[in-house]
Amino acid sequence: MDTDFVNLTAENLAGEHLCCIIRTKKSHPGVEAKKQWLSDRLKEGHVFRKLNAKATVFIEYSPLETAWVPVVGDNYYYLYCLWVLGGSKGKGYGRSLMEYCIADAKEKGKSGICMLGAKKQKSWLSDQSFAKKFGFEVVDVTDNGYELLALSFDGTKPKFAQNVKKQVIESKELTIYYDMQCPYIDQKIGIVRQYCEMNDVPVSFIQVDTLQKAKELPCVFNNWAVFYKGHFETVNLLQDAASLMRILKK
């Protein structure tokens, strides 16, 4: 197994690829937006660690206090993403990255690590069955099946912010909350916008551009959240027009 990993820093950020969308020469608006978002987060203790190769092998986490999610707790890390895809799977990279995060948390005196999951695994969430092998347990739930998992070192437990349990908004039109953390966001907004314009579907895009807005969201959030007819639908990035149509038919 190649054990050459690199952590993104203010010094190397501009020249490194971001794993899930790899561009070395041609610019990509989603990648550039993500790098701008990261440049502000790194100074807050945000960690993006990846295999030093052109591959999707990385982990991304940050102190919970500055994590752009409506989760509260003292002295935890929040794990946004742990991805190992393609030919890199089955080589121990996921374990190596998770062990690095756990060791980092313990070294910095953290109380534990938490992450978003669901009763039924969702495609845009890190694999919670893998996390449970390291001792992660469900510590909070929502009525629609989302779970907060935590690996606690001292017995304390984080929880969803109270506003997460609302899962409703006043607007009845298709409404999407998003931030620029994921480089796919720009692309997915384009897909939704084009479909809605072609089919006369009213839609609102609400950018979550501050920590306070993220902490006060009325639903779970990992960088994207969809509401329709006033009700929360999913944190899954909409893959195509078909996935959007399934929501609009409800």
Short mmCIF file of C-alpha atoms in Angstrom, two decimals:
data_model
loop_
_atom_site.label_atom_id
_atom_site.label_comp_id
_atom_site.label_asym_id
_atom_site.label_seq_id
_atom_site.Cartn_x
_atom_site.Cartn_y
_atom_site.Cartn_z
CA MET A 1 0.00 0.00 0.00
CA ASP A 2 1.24 3.46 -0.93
CA THR A 3 1.44 5.40 2.35
CA ASP A 4 2.38 8.74 0.84
CA PHE A 5 -0.31 11.11 2.09
CA VAL A 6 -0.42 14.90 2.07
CA ASN A 7 -2.45 17.41 4.10
CA LEU A 8 -3.66 20.52 2.33
CA THR A 9 -2.23 23.76 3.71
CA ALA A 10 -2.39 27.44 2.83
CA GLU A 11 0.94 26.97 1.08
CA ASN A 12 0.11 23.97 -1.14
CA LEU A 13 -3.65 24.43 -1.65
CA ALA A 14 -3.41 26.16 -5.03
CA GLY A 15 -1.27 23.44 -6.59
CA GLU A 16 -3.02 20.32 -5.24
CA HIS A 17 -6.02 18.50 -6.72
CA LEU A 18 -9.09 17.82 -4.59
CA CYS A 19 -9.54 14.09 -5.26
CA CYS A 20 -13.23 13.92 -6.19
CA ILE A 21 -12.83 16.23 -9.21
CA ILE A 22 -9.25 16.06 -10.42
CA ARG A 23 -8.09 18.94 -12.60
CA THR A 24 -4.42 19.74 -13.11
CA LYS A 25 -4.55 22.24 -15.97
CA LYS A 26 -8.09 23.15 -17.00
CA SER A 27 -9.89 25.16 -14.32
CA HIS A 28 -13.19 23.92 -12.88
CA PRO A 29 -15.63 26.35 -11.20
CA GLY A 30 -16.58 23.85 -8.51
CA VAL A 31 -12.96 23.14 -7.66
CA GLU A 32 -12.07 26.81 -7.53
CA ALA A 33 -15.07 27.53 -5.26
CA LYS A 34 -14.08 24.64 -2.97
CA LYS A 35 -10.50 25.87 -2.74
CA GLN A 36 -11.71 29.34 -1.82
CA TRP A 37 -13.95 27.83 0.86
CA LEU A 38 -11.04 25.73 2.13
CA SER A 39 -8.65 28.66 2.25
CA ASP A 40 -10.84 30.21 4.95
CA ARG A 41 -11.40 26.96 6.83
CA LEU A 42 -7.80 25.73 7.11
CA LYS A 43 -6.96 28.49 9.58
CA GLU A 44 -9.79 27.13 11.79
CA GLY A 45 -8.16 23.71 12.13
CA HIS A 46 -9.96 22.13 9.16
CA VAL A 47 -8.13 19.04 7.85
CA PHE A 48 -8.12 17.72 4.28
CA ARG A 49 -5.78 14.71 3.99
CA LYS A 50 -5.39 12.77 0.75
CA LEU A 51 -3.29 10.18 -0.98
CA ASN A 52 -0.49 11.88 -2.89
CA ALA A 53 -1.71 10.48 -6.23
CA LYS A 54 -4.38 11.12 -8.86
CA ALA A 55 -7.02 9.15 -6.98
CA THR A 56 -10.14 9.62 -4.89
CA VAL A 57 -8.67 8.79 -1.50
CA PHE A 58 -9.20 11.40 1.20
CA ILE A 59 -10.64 12.38 4.56
CA GLU A 60 -11.99 15.78 5.53
CA TYR A 61 -12.88 16.90 9.05
CA SER A 62 -12.87 19.96 11.29
CA PRO A 63 -13.50 21.09 14.86
CA LEU A 64 -17.24 20.76 15.48
CA GLU A 65 -17.44 24.31 16.77
CA THR A 66 -16.47 25.63 13.32
CA ALA A 67 -18.01 22.83 11.20
CA TRP A 68 -20.71 24.07 8.83
CA VAL A 69 -23.35 21.66 10.10
CA PRO A 70 -26.25 22.05 12.57
CA VAL A 71 -24.63 19.80 15.15
CA VAL A 72 -23.61 20.94 18.63
CA GLY A 73 -21.16 19.51 21.13
CA ASP A 74 -18.03 20.37 23.04
CA ASN A 75 -14.52 19.61 21.84
CA TYR A 76 -15.40 17.19 19.02
CA TYR A 77 -14.22 16.75 15.47
CA TYR A 78 -16.87 16.57 12.74
CA LEU A 79 -16.05 14.16 9.90
CA TYR A 80 -17.47 15.53 6.63
CA CYS A 81 -16.11 12.98 4.16
CA LEU A 82 -14.11 9.77 4.00
CA TRP A 83 -13.95 8.53 0.43
CA VAL A 84 -11.97 5.76 -1.25
CA LEU A 85 -13.15 4.97 -4.78
CA GLY A 86 -12.24 2.95 -7.85
CA GLY A 87 -9.04 0.94 -7.99
CA SER A 88 -7.93 2.35 -4.65
CA LYS A 89 -10.55 0.37 -2.73
CA GLY A 90 -9.52 -2.65 -0.72
CA LYS A 91 -5.97 -1.48 -0.09
CA GLY A 92 -6.37 -0.26 3.49
CA TYR A 93 -6.50 3.45 2.65
CA GLY A 94 -9.82 4.01 4.41
CA ARG A 95 -8.53 2.43 7.61
CA SER A 96 -5.33 4.45 7.42
CA LEU A 97 -7.24 7.72 7.03
CA MET A 98 -9.70 6.93 9.82
CA GLU A 99 -6.86 5.91 12.15
CA TYR A 100 -5.10 9.19 11.34
CA CYS A 101 -8.23 11.17 12.27
CA ILE A 102 -8.68 9.26 15.53
CA ALA A 103 -5.02 9.69 16.46
CA ASP A 104 -5.18 13.39 15.61
CA ALA A 105 -8.28 13.84 17.77
CA LYS A 106 -6.66 12.10 20.73
CA GLU A 107 -3.40 14.00 20.33
CA LYS A 108 -5.30 17.30 20.42
CA GLY A 109 -7.31 16.25 23.48
CA LYS A 110 -10.66 16.04 21.69
CA SER A 111 -13.64 14.40 23.32
CA GLY A 112 -14.42 12.42 20.18
CA ILE A 113 -15.43 12.45 16.53
CA CYS A 114 -18.92 12.62 15.00
CA MET A 115 -20.45 12.29 11.53
CA LEU A 116 -23.78 12.28 9.71
CA GLY A 117 -25.35 8.95 8.85
CA ALA A 118 -28.74 7.45 8.10
CA LYS A 119 -30.69 4.30 8.93
CA LYS A 120 -30.41 3.44 5.24
CA GLN A 121 -26.97 4.31 3.81
CA LYS A 122 -27.15 7.24 1.40
CA SER A 123 -24.81 7.68 -1.53
CA TRP A 124 -23.42 11.07 -0.55
CA LEU A 125 -22.69 10.17 3.07
CA SER A 126 -19.58 8.40 4.33
CA ASP A 127 -20.06 4.69 5.00
CA GLN A 128 -21.39 4.46 8.54
CA SER A 129 -20.97 0.66 8.68
CA PHE A 130 -17.25 1.23 8.19
CA ALA A 131 -17.23 3.89 10.90
CA LYS A 132 -18.99 1.56 13.33
CA LYS A 133 -16.06 -0.86 13.06
CA PHE A 134 -14.02 1.81 14.85
CA GLY A 135 -16.59 2.22 17.63
CA PHE A 136 -18.88 4.92 16.24
CA GLU A 137 -22.39 4.67 17.69
CA VAL A 138 -25.70 6.41 17.00
CA VAL A 139 -26.18 9.22 19.54
CA ASP A 140 -29.06 11.21 18.00
CA VAL A 141 -31.72 10.70 15.33
CA THR A 142 -34.31 12.61 13.32
CA ASP A 143 -37.86 11.49 12.57
CA ASN A 144 -36.99 10.79 8.93
CA GLY A 145 -34.11 8.40 9.51
CA TYR A 146 -30.98 10.53 9.67
CA GLU A 147 -28.55 9.71 12.44
CA LEU A 148 -25.66 11.37 14.21
CA LEU A 149 -22.87 8.91 14.87
CA ALA A 150 -20.12 9.54 17.40
CA LEU A 151 -16.94 7.94 18.65
CA SER A 152 -16.67 9.28 22.19
CA PHE A 153 -13.41 9.15 24.14
CA ASP A 154 -14.82 10.52 27.41
CA GLY A 155 -18.49 9.55 27.50
CA THR A 156 -19.84 12.89 26.27
CA LYS A 157 -22.19 12.99 23.28
CA PRO A 158 -22.82 15.64 20.62
CA LYS A 159 -26.34 16.13 19.26
CA PHE A 160 -28.26 17.68 16.44
CA ALA A 161 -29.14 21.32 17.02
CA GLN A 162 -32.77 21.66 18.08
CA ASN A 163 -33.65 23.48 14.84
CA VAL A 164 -32.71 20.33 12.86
CA LYS A 165 -35.82 18.58 14.11
CA LYS A 166 -38.13 21.11 12.41
CA GLN A 167 -37.61 19.80 8.87
CA VAL A 168 -40.13 22.28 7.49
CA ILE A 169 -39.94 25.76 5.96
CA GLU A 170 -42.62 28.27 4.96
CA SER A 171 -41.87 28.25 1.25
CA LYS A 172 -43.68 25.55 -0.75
CA GLU A 173 -41.53 25.77 -3.86
CA LEU A 174 -38.47 23.67 -4.50
CA THR A 175 -35.80 25.10 -2.20
CA ILE A 176 -32.17 24.08 -2.03
CA TYR A 177 -29.74 25.11 0.69
CA TYR A 178 -26.09 24.70 -0.25
CA ASP A 179 -22.56 25.77 0.54
CA MET A 180 -19.43 25.56 -1.60
CA GLN A 181 -17.64 22.83 0.33
CA CYS A 182 -18.22 20.12 -2.26
CA PRO A 183 -16.78 20.72 -5.75
CA TYR A 184 -19.84 19.01 -7.28
CA ILE A 185 -22.20 21.68 -5.94
CA ASP A 186 -21.73 24.08 -8.85
CA GLN A 187 -22.51 21.32 -11.36
CA LYS A 188 -25.60 20.10 -9.50
CA ILE A 189 -27.01 23.61 -9.20
CA GLY A 190 -26.66 23.93 -12.96
CA ILE A 191 -28.58 20.69 -13.55
CA VAL A 192 -31.42 21.74 -11.25
CA ARG A 193 -31.56 25.29 -12.60
CA GLN A 194 -31.71 24.12 -16.22
CA TYR A 195 -34.47 21.59 -15.54
CA CYS A 196 -36.56 24.07 -13.61
CA GLU A 197 -36.22 26.75 -16.27
CA MET A 198 -37.20 24.32 -19.04
CA ASN A 199 -40.20 23.00 -17.11
CA ASP A 200 -41.40 26.20 -15.43
CA VAL A 201 -40.70 24.87 -11.94
CA PRO A 202 -40.18 27.64 -9.35
CA VAL A 203 -36.96 27.10 -7.44
CA SER A 204 -34.96 28.96 -4.81
CA PHE A 205 -31.25 28.46 -4.16
CA ILE A 206 -30.13 29.62 -0.73
CA GLN A 207 -26.39 29.78 -0.21
CA VAL A 208 -25.23 28.93 3.28
CA ASP A 209 -22.28 31.30 3.38
CA THR A 210 -21.66 31.74 7.10
CA LEU A 211 -21.14 29.41 10.04
CA GLN A 212 -24.19 30.88 11.79
CA LYS A 213 -26.47 30.09 8.86
CA ALA A 214 -25.20 26.51 8.82
CA LYS A 215 -25.77 26.03 12.54
CA GLU A 216 -29.33 27.41 12.29
CA LEU A 217 -30.56 25.28 9.37
CA PRO A 218 -33.95 23.56 9.85
CA CYS A 219 -32.64 20.14 8.77
CA VAL A 220 -29.55 17.95 8.66
CA PHE A 221 -26.88 19.27 6.31
CA ASN A 222 -23.53 18.12 4.99
CA ASN A 223 -23.29 20.82 2.27
CA TRP A 224 -26.68 20.39 0.52
CA ALA A 225 -30.34 20.08 1.57
CA VAL A 226 -33.52 19.92 -0.52
CA PHE A 227 -37.02 21.02 0.51
CA TYR A 228 -40.23 20.66 -1.50
CA LYS A 229 -43.76 21.70 -0.53
CA GLY A 230 -42.26 22.98 2.69
CA HIS A 231 -40.85 19.62 3.76
CA PHE A 232 -37.27 18.43 3.92
CA GLU A 233 -36.47 15.76 1.33
CA THR A 234 -32.79 14.84 1.23
CA VAL A 235 -29.12 15.76 1.65
CA ASN A 236 -28.28 13.75 -1.48
CA LEU A 237 -26.88 15.77 -4.35
CA LEU A 238 -29.35 15.35 -7.22
CA GLN A 239 -27.56 13.24 -9.80
CA ASP A 240 -29.72 14.13 -12.80
CA ALA A 241 -33.15 15.30 -13.96
CA ALA A 242 -34.68 11.91 -13.11
CA SER A 243 -33.74 12.19 -9.44
CA LEU A 244 -35.26 15.68 -9.33
CA MET A 245 -38.45 14.48 -11.03
CA ARG A 246 -38.95 11.85 -8.33
CA ILE A 247 -39.08 14.58 -5.72
CA LEU A 248 -41.38 16.84 -7.76
CA LYS A 249 -43.87 14.01 -8.26
CA LYS A 250 -44.48 13.68 -4.53
#
